[in-house]
Tab-separated table of C-alpha atoms in Angstrom:
chain	number	residue	atom	x	y	z
A	1	MET	CA	51.829	-64.633	-108.016
A	2	HIS	CA	49.666	-67.617	-107.129
A	3	ARG	CA	47.364	-65.300	-105.193
A	4	HIS	CA	46.936	-63.084	-108.272
A	5	LEU	CA	46.204	-66.131	-110.448
A	6	LEU	CA	43.666	-67.448	-107.942
A	7	TRP	CA	41.967	-64.037	-107.785
A	8	LEU	CA	41.853	-63.839	-111.576
A	9	LEU	CA	40.339	-67.316	-111.906
A	10	THR	CA	37.803	-66.597	-109.172
A	11	GLY	CA	36.782	-63.352	-110.842
A	12	THR	CA	36.392	-65.077	-114.206
A	13	LEU	CA	34.240	-67.799	-112.642
A	14	VAL	CA	31.987	-65.187	-111.037
A	15	LEU	CA	31.553	-63.438	-114.374
A	16	LEU	CA	30.681	-66.708	-116.117
A	17	VAL	CA	28.105	-67.636	-113.462
A	18	SER	CA	26.636	-64.140	-113.624
A	19	ALA	CA	26.387	-64.366	-117.411
A	20	CYS	CA	24.632	-67.737	-117.206
A	21	ILE	CA	22.133	-66.412	-114.671
A	22	SER	CA	21.554	-63.319	-116.798
A	23	ASN	CA	20.985	-65.397	-119.939
A	24	LYS	CA	18.566	-67.644	-118.092
A	25	GLU	CA	16.549	-64.658	-116.914
A	26	GLU	CA	16.402	-63.267	-120.449
A	27	THR	CA	15.050	-66.508	-121.908
A	28	PHE	CA	12.253	-67.035	-119.375
A	29	THR	CA	9.159	-66.664	-121.557
A	30	LEU	CA	5.438	-66.318	-120.915
A	31	VAL	CA	2.631	-66.931	-123.396
A	32	GLU	CA	-1.013	-66.315	-122.576
A	33	GLY	CA	-4.281	-65.386	-124.243
A	34	THR	CA	-7.820	-66.538	-124.921
A	35	VAL	CA	-9.498	-69.003	-127.274
A	36	LEU	CA	-12.915	-67.879	-128.527
A	37	ASN	CA	-15.542	-69.357	-130.812
A	38	LYS	CA	-15.264	-67.179	-133.930
A	39	TYR	CA	-18.989	-67.214	-134.643
A	40	THR	CA	-20.489	-66.954	-131.147
A	41	LEU	CA	-17.590	-65.081	-129.460
A	42	LEU	CA	-18.022	-67.399	-126.462
A	43	PRO	CA	-14.944	-68.711	-124.618
A	44	MET	CA	-13.829	-72.247	-125.399
A	45	ALA	CA	-12.845	-74.348	-122.378
A	46	ALA	CA	-10.436	-77.322	-122.240
A	47	VAL	CA	-8.770	-76.452	-125.548
A	48	PRO	CA	-5.109	-77.585	-125.763
A	49	VAL	CA	-2.713	-74.793	-126.747
A	50	SER	CA	0.750	-75.998	-127.680
A	51	VAL	CA	4.060	-74.129	-127.454
A	52	GLY	CA	6.737	-75.633	-129.658
A	53	TYR	CA	10.162	-75.285	-131.149
A	54	PHE	CA	10.139	-74.545	-134.879
A	55	THR	CA	13.019	-75.259	-137.269
A	56	TYR	CA	13.125	-74.270	-140.928
A	57	GLY	CA	13.638	-76.932	-143.583
A	58	ALA	CA	16.325	-76.812	-146.246
A	59	PHE	CA	13.762	-76.415	-149.048
A	60	GLY	CA	11.117	-74.387	-147.257
A	61	GLY	CA	8.598	-75.491	-144.644
A	62	GLY	CA	9.926	-76.857	-141.385
A	63	SER	CA	9.180	-79.010	-138.382
A	64	TYR	CA	7.329	-78.288	-135.153
A	65	ASP	CA	8.205	-80.050	-131.874
A	66	SER	CA	5.829	-79.454	-128.986
A	67	ILE	CA	7.600	-78.618	-125.721
A	68	ALA	CA	4.650	-77.602	-123.507
A	69	THR	CA	0.847	-77.623	-123.564
A	70	ALA	CA	-1.657	-75.568	-121.595
A	71	TYR	CA	-5.443	-76.041	-121.480
A	72	THR	CA	-7.920	-73.176	-121.473
A	73	ASP	CA	-10.061	-72.608	-118.383
A	74	ALA	CA	-13.799	-71.868	-118.251
A	75	ALA	CA	-13.120	-68.300	-119.417
A	76	GLY	CA	-11.167	-69.553	-122.432
A	77	HIS	CA	-7.881	-68.319	-120.961
A	78	TYR	CA	-4.577	-70.192	-121.153
A	79	ARG	CA	-1.164	-69.419	-119.674
A	80	GLN	CA	2.153	-71.175	-120.244
A	81	ALA	CA	5.588	-70.201	-118.875
A	82	PHE	CA	8.749	-71.905	-120.092
A	83	ASP	CA	12.469	-71.437	-120.474
A	84	ALA	CA	13.643	-70.947	-124.067
A	85	PRO	CA	17.418	-71.358	-124.028
A	86	GLY	CA	19.692	-71.189	-127.031
A	87	LYS	CA	18.978	-70.182	-130.563
A	88	GLY	CA	15.776	-71.118	-132.322
A	89	TYR	CA	12.241	-70.079	-133.123
A	90	TYR	CA	9.163	-70.727	-131.014
A	91	ARG	CA	5.509	-70.921	-132.028
A	92	VAL	CA	2.205	-71.224	-130.207
A	93	LYS	CA	-0.904	-72.773	-131.757
A	94	VAL	CA	-4.142	-74.545	-130.988
A	95	ARG	CA	-3.306	-78.231	-131.089
A	96	SER	CA	-4.998	-80.328	-133.771
A	97	SER	CA	-8.347	-81.690	-132.683
A	98	GLN	CA	-11.157	-83.841	-134.031
A	99	ASP	CA	-13.649	-81.294	-132.708
A	100	LEU	CA	-12.158	-77.853	-133.345
A	101	TYR	CA	-10.615	-76.040	-136.295
A	102	ASP	CA	-8.340	-73.013	-135.950
A	103	LEU	CA	-9.694	-70.003	-137.884
A	104	THR	CA	-7.216	-67.469	-136.525
A	105	ASN	CA	-6.224	-64.858	-139.108
A	106	TYR	CA	-2.471	-65.049	-138.634
A	107	ALA	CA	-1.870	-62.684	-141.562
A	108	SER	CA	-3.087	-59.779	-139.427
A	109	ASP	CA	-0.240	-60.383	-136.942
A	110	SER	CA	3.247	-59.293	-137.993
A	111	ARG	CA	4.678	-62.059	-135.759
A	112	ALA	CA	2.610	-64.771	-137.407
A	113	TYR	CA	3.792	-67.681	-139.522
A	114	SER	CA	2.095	-70.600	-141.219
A	115	ASP	CA	2.601	-72.912	-138.248
A	116	GLY	CA	1.082	-70.869	-135.438
A	117	ALA	CA	2.041	-67.466	-134.068
A	118	ALA	CA	5.649	-66.572	-133.344
A	119	VAL	CA	6.729	-66.264	-129.712
A	120	GLN	CA	9.386	-63.771	-128.680
A	121	LYS	CA	11.766	-65.135	-126.072
A	122	GLY	CA	12.293	-63.405	-122.762
A	123	ILE	CA	9.036	-61.404	-122.673
A	124	SER	CA	5.329	-61.811	-121.938
A	125	ASN	CA	3.492	-62.708	-125.181
A	126	GLN	CA	-0.224	-62.104	-125.676
A	127	VAL	CA	-1.604	-64.475	-128.335
A	128	SER	CA	-5.315	-65.217	-128.767
A	129	PHE	CA	-7.098	-67.597	-131.126
A	130	GLU	CA	-10.422	-67.916	-132.936
A	131	VAL	CA	-11.733	-71.433	-133.517
A	132	THR	CA	-14.916	-73.157	-134.572
A	133	PRO	CA	-16.453	-76.531	-133.820
A	134	TYR	CA	-16.977	-78.684	-136.893
A	135	LYS	CA	-20.502	-79.059	-138.228
A	136	THR	CA	-21.951	-82.447	-139.158
A	137	VAL	CA	-23.471	-82.940	-142.606
A	138	THR	CA	-25.388	-86.124	-143.424
A	139	VAL	CA	-25.016	-87.493	-146.945
A	140	ASN	CA	-27.673	-89.997	-148.034
A	141	ALA	CA	-27.329	-91.894	-151.304
A	142	ASN	CA	-29.126	-94.595	-153.194
A	143	SER	CA	-27.402	-94.479	-156.556
A	144	SER	CA	-26.567	-96.609	-159.554
A	145	LYS	CA	-23.173	-96.689	-161.261
A	146	ASN	CA	-24.982	-96.845	-164.603
A	147	SER	CA	-22.869	-99.806	-165.797
A	148	LYS	CA	-19.595	-98.096	-164.843
A	149	THR	CA	-16.842	-99.472	-162.629
A	150	ASP	CA	-16.347	-96.700	-160.068
A	151	ILE	CA	-18.398	-94.316	-158.006
A	152	GLN	CA	-17.244	-91.790	-155.442
A	153	PHE	CA	-18.763	-89.030	-153.349
A	154	PHE	CA	-16.749	-86.101	-151.995
A	155	PHE	CA	-17.021	-82.430	-151.028
A	156	ILE	CA	-14.917	-79.296	-151.332
A	157	ALA	CA	-15.133	-75.642	-150.302
A	158	TRP	CA	-12.888	-72.599	-150.563
A	159	ASP	CA	-12.446	-69.679	-148.182
A	160	GLN	CA	-11.818	-66.034	-149.076
A	161	LYS	CA	-8.072	-66.634	-149.240
A	162	GLY	CA	-8.526	-69.426	-151.773
A	163	ASP	CA	-7.623	-72.204	-149.335
A	164	SER	CA	-9.651	-75.386	-149.773
A	165	PHE	CA	-11.301	-77.709	-147.276
A	166	SER	CA	-12.313	-81.080	-148.690
A	167	GLY	CA	-12.981	-84.699	-147.843
A	168	THR	CA	-14.164	-88.042	-149.158
A	169	VAL	CA	-17.622	-89.295	-148.221
A	170	PHE	CA	-17.775	-92.720	-149.864
A	171	SER	CA	-16.251	-94.673	-152.761
A	172	ASP	CA	-16.706	-98.062	-154.390
A	173	SER	CA	-14.646	-99.687	-157.160
A	174	VAL	CA	-16.073	-103.197	-157.215
A	175	ARG	CA	-17.151	-103.771	-160.814
A	176	SER	CA	-19.951	-106.176	-159.901
A	177	THR	CA	-21.519	-103.686	-157.476
A	178	GLN	CA	-23.825	-101.483	-159.527
A	179	ARG	CA	-25.913	-99.864	-156.803
A	180	VAL	CA	-24.704	-98.270	-153.593
A	181	ALA	CA	-26.830	-97.138	-150.670
A	182	PHE	CA	-25.518	-95.456	-147.532
A	183	SER	CA	-25.993	-92.729	-144.952
A	184	GLN	CA	-22.707	-91.127	-143.984
A	185	SER	CA	-21.924	-88.256	-141.595
A	186	VAL	CA	-18.997	-85.959	-142.387
A	187	LYS	CA	-17.454	-83.047	-140.511
A	188	VAL	CA	-17.229	-79.715	-142.301
A	189	LEU	CA	-16.450	-76.103	-141.442
A	190	PRO	CA	-19.522	-73.873	-140.996
A	191	ASN	CA	-20.460	-70.757	-142.956
A	192	ARG	CA	-18.980	-71.933	-146.249
A	193	LEU	CA	-20.393	-72.774	-149.653
A	194	TYR	CA	-19.763	-76.451	-150.373
A	195	ARG	CA	-19.780	-78.432	-153.568
A	196	PHE	CA	-20.950	-82.008	-152.947
A	197	VAL	CA	-20.118	-84.322	-155.841
A	198	LYS	CA	-21.148	-87.748	-157.108
A	199	LEU	CA	-18.698	-88.963	-159.740
A	200	THR	CA	-19.074	-92.153	-161.782
A	201	SER	CA	-16.411	-93.363	-164.214
A	202	ASN	CA	-14.863	-96.350	-165.956
A	203	ARG	CA	-11.476	-97.507	-164.707
A	204	VAL	CA	-9.253	-98.634	-167.588
A	205	ARG	CA	-5.866	-100.266	-167.122
A	206	VAL	CA	-2.996	-98.610	-169.011
A	207	GLY	CA	0.149	-100.720	-169.138
A	208	LEU	CA	1.094	-102.919	-166.204
A	209	TYR	CA	0.729	-100.473	-163.299
A	210	ASN	CA	-1.322	-97.446	-164.374
A	211	VAL	CA	-5.031	-96.811	-164.779
A	212	GLU	CA	-7.087	-94.065	-166.354
A	213	TYR	CA	-10.613	-92.949	-165.569
A	214	LYS	CA	-12.858	-92.376	-168.567
A	215	ASP	CA	-16.521	-91.675	-169.324
A	216	GLU	CA	-16.857	-89.502	-166.229
A	217	THR	CA	-20.259	-88.238	-165.145
A	218	TRP	CA	-20.449	-85.492	-162.516
A	219	VAL	CA	-23.502	-84.686	-160.405
A	220	ASP	CA	-23.072	-81.589	-158.220
A	221	GLN	CA	-25.020	-80.126	-155.338
A	222	TYR	CA	-24.064	-76.725	-153.937
A	223	ARG	CA	-25.039	-75.963	-150.371
A	224	THR	CA	-24.050	-73.263	-147.906
A	225	VAL	CA	-23.596	-74.926	-144.518
A	226	LEU	CA	-24.485	-72.357	-141.874
A	227	TYR	CA	-23.379	-72.530	-138.262
A	228	ASN	CA	-26.774	-73.368	-136.740
A	229	ASP	CA	-28.237	-75.395	-139.614
A	230	THR	CA	-28.833	-79.127	-139.882
A	231	THR	CA	-27.791	-80.112	-143.400
A	232	VAL	CA	-28.746	-83.259	-145.297
A	233	ILE	CA	-27.518	-83.958	-148.835
A	234	LYS	CA	-29.356	-86.554	-150.939
A	235	PHE	CA	-28.080	-88.279	-154.072
A	236	GLN	CA	-30.229	-90.522	-156.274
Protein backbone atom coordinates (compact mmCIF):
# COMPACT_ATOMS: atom_id res chain seq x y z
CA MET A 1 0.00 0.00 0.00
CA HIS A 2 2.87 2.34 0.79
CA ARG A 3 4.37 1.56 -2.61
CA HIS A 4 1.11 2.54 -4.32
CA LEU A 5 0.96 5.79 -2.32
CA LEU A 6 4.57 6.60 -3.16
CA TRP A 7 3.92 5.93 -6.86
CA LEU A 8 0.83 8.13 -6.79
CA LEU A 9 2.67 11.01 -5.11
CA THR A 10 5.59 10.69 -7.51
CA GLY A 11 3.26 10.73 -10.50
CA THR A 12 1.45 13.80 -9.18
CA LEU A 13 4.75 15.61 -8.64
CA VAL A 14 5.83 14.84 -12.20
CA LEU A 15 2.56 16.21 -13.55
CA LEU A 16 2.92 19.40 -11.50
CA VAL A 17 6.50 19.96 -12.68
CA SER A 18 5.46 19.29 -16.26
CA ALA A 19 2.60 21.78 -15.96
CA CYS A 20 4.93 24.45 -14.56
CA ILE A 21 7.42 23.92 -17.38
CA SER A 22 4.61 24.02 -19.93
CA ASN A 23 3.19 27.25 -18.48
CA LYS A 24 6.63 28.83 -18.49
CA GLU A 25 7.11 27.98 -22.15
CA GLU A 26 3.72 29.46 -23.02
CA THR A 27 4.49 32.77 -21.33
CA PHE A 28 7.89 33.35 -22.94
CA THR A 29 7.22 36.44 -25.06
CA LEU A 30 9.10 38.30 -27.78
CA VAL A 31 8.50 41.86 -28.94
CA GLU A 32 10.37 43.43 -31.84
CA GLY A 33 9.95 46.06 -34.53
CA THR A 34 11.33 49.30 -35.89
CA VAL A 35 11.17 52.97 -34.93
CA LEU A 36 11.06 55.36 -37.90
CA ASN A 37 10.91 59.12 -38.30
CA LYS A 38 7.35 59.69 -39.53
CA TYR A 39 8.29 62.53 -41.86
CA THR A 40 11.61 61.32 -43.30
CA LEU A 41 10.99 57.54 -42.97
CA LEU A 42 14.58 57.21 -41.73
CA PRO A 43 15.39 54.79 -38.89
CA MET A 44 15.83 56.26 -35.43
CA ALA A 45 18.77 54.89 -33.43
CA ALA A 46 19.19 54.72 -29.63
CA VAL A 47 15.47 55.15 -28.95
CA PRO A 48 14.30 53.47 -25.70
CA VAL A 49 11.33 51.13 -26.19
CA SER A 50 9.70 50.04 -22.96
CA VAL A 51 7.74 46.85 -22.25
CA GLY A 52 5.52 47.16 -19.20
CA TYR A 53 2.78 45.65 -17.13
CA PHE A 54 -0.54 47.48 -17.41
CA THR A 55 -3.33 47.37 -14.81
CA TYR A 56 -6.75 48.96 -15.21
CA GLY A 57 -7.95 51.49 -12.65
CA ALA A 58 -11.24 51.26 -10.79
CA PHE A 59 -12.64 54.36 -12.53
CA GLY A 60 -10.99 54.02 -15.93
CA GLY A 61 -7.39 54.66 -16.93
CA GLY A 62 -4.71 52.56 -15.29
CA SER A 63 -1.06 52.35 -14.37
CA TYR A 64 1.99 51.29 -16.37
CA ASP A 65 5.04 49.68 -14.73
CA SER A 66 8.07 49.22 -16.95
CA ILE A 67 9.63 45.76 -16.69
CA ALA A 68 12.18 45.87 -19.54
CA THR A 69 13.68 48.36 -21.99
CA ALA A 70 15.40 47.82 -25.32
CA TYR A 71 17.23 50.42 -27.42
CA THR A 72 17.00 50.61 -31.20
CA ASP A 73 20.12 49.90 -33.26
CA ALA A 74 21.42 51.87 -36.25
CA ALA A 75 18.67 50.36 -38.43
CA GLY A 76 15.99 51.49 -35.97
CA HIS A 77 15.31 47.90 -34.90
CA TYR A 78 14.63 46.80 -31.32
CA ARG A 79 14.11 43.35 -29.81
CA GLN A 80 13.06 42.41 -26.28
CA ALA A 81 12.35 38.92 -24.90
CA PHE A 82 10.82 38.43 -21.47
CA ASP A 83 8.81 36.02 -19.38
CA ALA A 84 5.22 37.13 -18.71
CA PRO A 85 3.90 34.87 -15.96
CA GLY A 86 0.48 35.08 -14.37
CA LYS A 87 -2.51 37.11 -15.32
CA GLY A 88 -2.23 40.67 -16.55
CA TYR A 89 -1.89 42.90 -19.57
CA TYR A 90 1.33 43.97 -21.24
CA ARG A 91 2.08 47.02 -23.38
CA VAL A 92 5.02 48.23 -25.43
CA LYS A 93 5.69 51.91 -26.15
CA VAL A 94 8.38 54.42 -26.97
CA ARG A 95 9.55 55.75 -23.63
CA SER A 96 8.97 59.44 -22.93
CA SER A 97 11.79 61.63 -24.15
CA GLN A 98 12.76 65.29 -24.24
CA ASP A 99 13.75 64.87 -27.89
CA LEU A 100 11.15 62.59 -29.48
CA TYR A 101 7.36 62.43 -29.62
CA ASP A 102 5.42 59.28 -30.46
CA LEU A 103 3.11 59.80 -33.47
CA THR A 104 2.12 56.16 -33.89
CA ASN A 105 -1.49 55.75 -35.02
CA TYR A 106 -2.55 53.15 -32.48
CA ALA A 107 -6.17 53.31 -33.65
CA SER A 108 -5.20 51.42 -36.81
CA ASP A 109 -4.09 48.43 -34.70
CA SER A 110 -6.82 46.26 -33.19
CA ARG A 111 -4.41 45.38 -30.34
CA ALA A 112 -3.73 49.02 -29.49
CA TYR A 113 -4.67 50.92 -26.36
CA SER A 114 -4.09 54.44 -25.11
CA ASP A 115 -0.91 53.51 -23.27
CA GLY A 116 1.10 51.85 -26.02
CA ALA A 117 0.35 48.75 -28.08
CA ALA A 118 -0.91 45.56 -26.48
CA VAL A 119 1.45 42.59 -26.30
CA GLN A 120 0.14 39.05 -26.54
CA LYS A 121 1.87 36.65 -24.17
CA GLY A 122 3.58 33.53 -25.40
CA ILE A 123 4.11 34.59 -29.03
CA SER A 124 6.38 36.75 -31.19
CA ASN A 125 4.89 40.28 -31.44
CA GLN A 126 5.74 42.67 -34.27
CA VAL A 127 5.17 46.28 -33.16
CA SER A 128 6.64 49.29 -34.97
CA PHE A 129 6.48 52.99 -34.14
CA GLU A 130 6.51 56.35 -35.91
CA VAL A 131 8.08 59.26 -34.05
CA THR A 132 9.26 62.78 -34.72
CA PRO A 133 11.94 64.99 -33.22
CA TYR A 134 10.60 68.18 -31.69
CA LYS A 135 11.11 71.42 -33.59
CA THR A 136 12.40 74.57 -31.89
CA VAL A 137 10.44 77.81 -32.23
CA THR A 138 11.93 81.09 -31.00
CA VAL A 139 9.52 83.58 -29.44
CA ASN A 140 10.80 87.16 -29.18
CA ALA A 141 8.84 89.79 -27.27
CA ASN A 142 9.20 93.38 -26.24
CA SER A 143 5.74 94.18 -24.94
CA SER A 144 3.90 96.44 -22.55
CA LYS A 145 1.18 95.29 -20.16
CA ASN A 146 -0.72 98.49 -20.95
CA SER A 147 -1.26 99.28 -17.25
CA LYS A 148 -2.56 95.77 -16.49
CA THR A 149 -1.29 93.37 -13.84
CA ASP A 150 -0.62 90.19 -15.82
CA ILE A 151 0.85 89.14 -19.12
CA GLN A 152 1.37 85.65 -20.48
CA PHE A 153 2.49 84.05 -23.72
CA PHE A 154 1.50 80.52 -24.74
CA PHE A 155 0.82 78.33 -27.77
CA ILE A 156 -1.63 75.61 -28.76
CA ALA A 157 -2.28 73.35 -31.75
CA TRP A 158 -4.71 70.56 -32.58
CA ASP A 159 -4.22 67.44 -34.69
CA GLN A 160 -6.76 65.77 -36.98
CA LYS A 161 -8.16 63.75 -34.08
CA GLY A 162 -8.81 66.89 -32.06
CA ASP A 163 -6.02 66.25 -29.56
CA SER A 164 -4.18 69.38 -28.43
CA PHE A 165 -0.50 70.12 -27.94
CA SER A 166 0.22 73.26 -25.93
CA GLY A 167 2.73 74.97 -23.69
CA THR A 168 3.58 78.15 -21.82
CA VAL A 169 6.28 80.44 -23.18
CA PHE A 170 6.48 83.19 -20.56
CA SER A 171 4.37 84.86 -17.87
CA ASP A 172 4.70 87.77 -15.47
CA SER A 173 2.32 88.86 -12.68
CA VAL A 174 4.37 91.54 -10.95
CA ARG A 175 2.15 94.62 -10.93
CA SER A 176 5.05 97.08 -10.99
CA THR A 177 6.57 95.45 -14.09
CA GLN A 178 4.90 97.05 -17.09
CA ARG A 179 7.25 96.01 -19.88
CA VAL A 180 8.67 92.57 -20.56
CA ALA A 181 11.40 91.67 -23.02
CA PHE A 182 12.68 88.16 -23.69
CA SER A 183 13.78 85.62 -26.26
CA GLN A 184 12.54 82.14 -25.42
CA SER A 185 12.92 78.83 -27.28
CA VAL A 186 10.11 76.28 -27.06
CA LYS A 187 9.74 72.75 -28.41
CA VAL A 188 6.78 72.02 -30.65
CA LEU A 189 5.60 69.24 -32.95
CA PRO A 190 6.25 69.86 -36.66
CA ASN A 191 3.70 70.08 -39.48
CA ARG A 192 0.95 71.63 -37.37
CA LEU A 193 -0.86 74.95 -37.38
CA TYR A 194 -0.12 76.77 -34.13
CA ARG A 195 -1.84 79.63 -32.39
CA PHE A 196 0.68 81.78 -30.49
CA VAL A 197 -1.00 84.07 -27.97
CA LYS A 198 -0.13 87.16 -25.95
CA LEU A 199 -2.73 87.72 -23.23
CA THR A 200 -2.85 90.72 -20.90
CA SER A 201 -5.37 91.02 -18.07
CA ASN A 202 -6.12 92.51 -14.66
CA ARG A 203 -5.99 90.16 -11.69
CA VAL A 204 -8.73 90.97 -9.17
CA ARG A 205 -9.02 89.32 -5.77
CA VAL A 206 -12.42 87.76 -5.02
CA GLY A 207 -12.89 86.84 -1.37
CA LEU A 208 -9.96 85.59 0.67
CA TYR A 209 -8.52 82.93 -1.64
CA ASN A 210 -9.86 83.39 -5.18
CA VAL A 211 -8.95 85.71 -8.03
CA GLU A 212 -10.57 86.61 -11.32
CA TYR A 213 -8.99 87.87 -14.52
CA LYS A 214 -10.75 90.79 -16.17
CA ASP A 215 -10.18 93.26 -19.02
CA GLU A 216 -8.48 90.59 -21.12
CA THR A 217 -6.77 91.53 -24.37
CA TRP A 218 -5.75 88.77 -26.78
CA VAL A 219 -3.16 89.10 -29.53
CA ASP A 220 -2.90 86.03 -31.77
CA GLN A 221 -0.41 84.88 -34.37
CA TYR A 222 -1.13 81.77 -36.43
CA ARG A 223 1.81 79.94 -37.92
CA THR A 224 2.24 76.53 -39.52
CA VAL A 225 5.51 75.07 -38.23
CA LEU A 226 6.90 72.83 -40.96
CA TYR A 227 9.44 70.09 -40.39
CA ASN A 228 12.40 71.80 -42.08
CA ASP A 229 11.54 75.42 -41.27
CA THR A 230 13.17 77.80 -38.81
CA THR A 231 10.34 79.67 -37.11
CA VAL A 232 10.54 82.94 -35.20
CA ILE A 233 7.49 84.56 -33.59
CA LYS A 234 7.66 88.26 -32.65
CA PHE A 235 5.35 90.11 -30.27
CA GLN A 236 5.41 93.89 -29.80
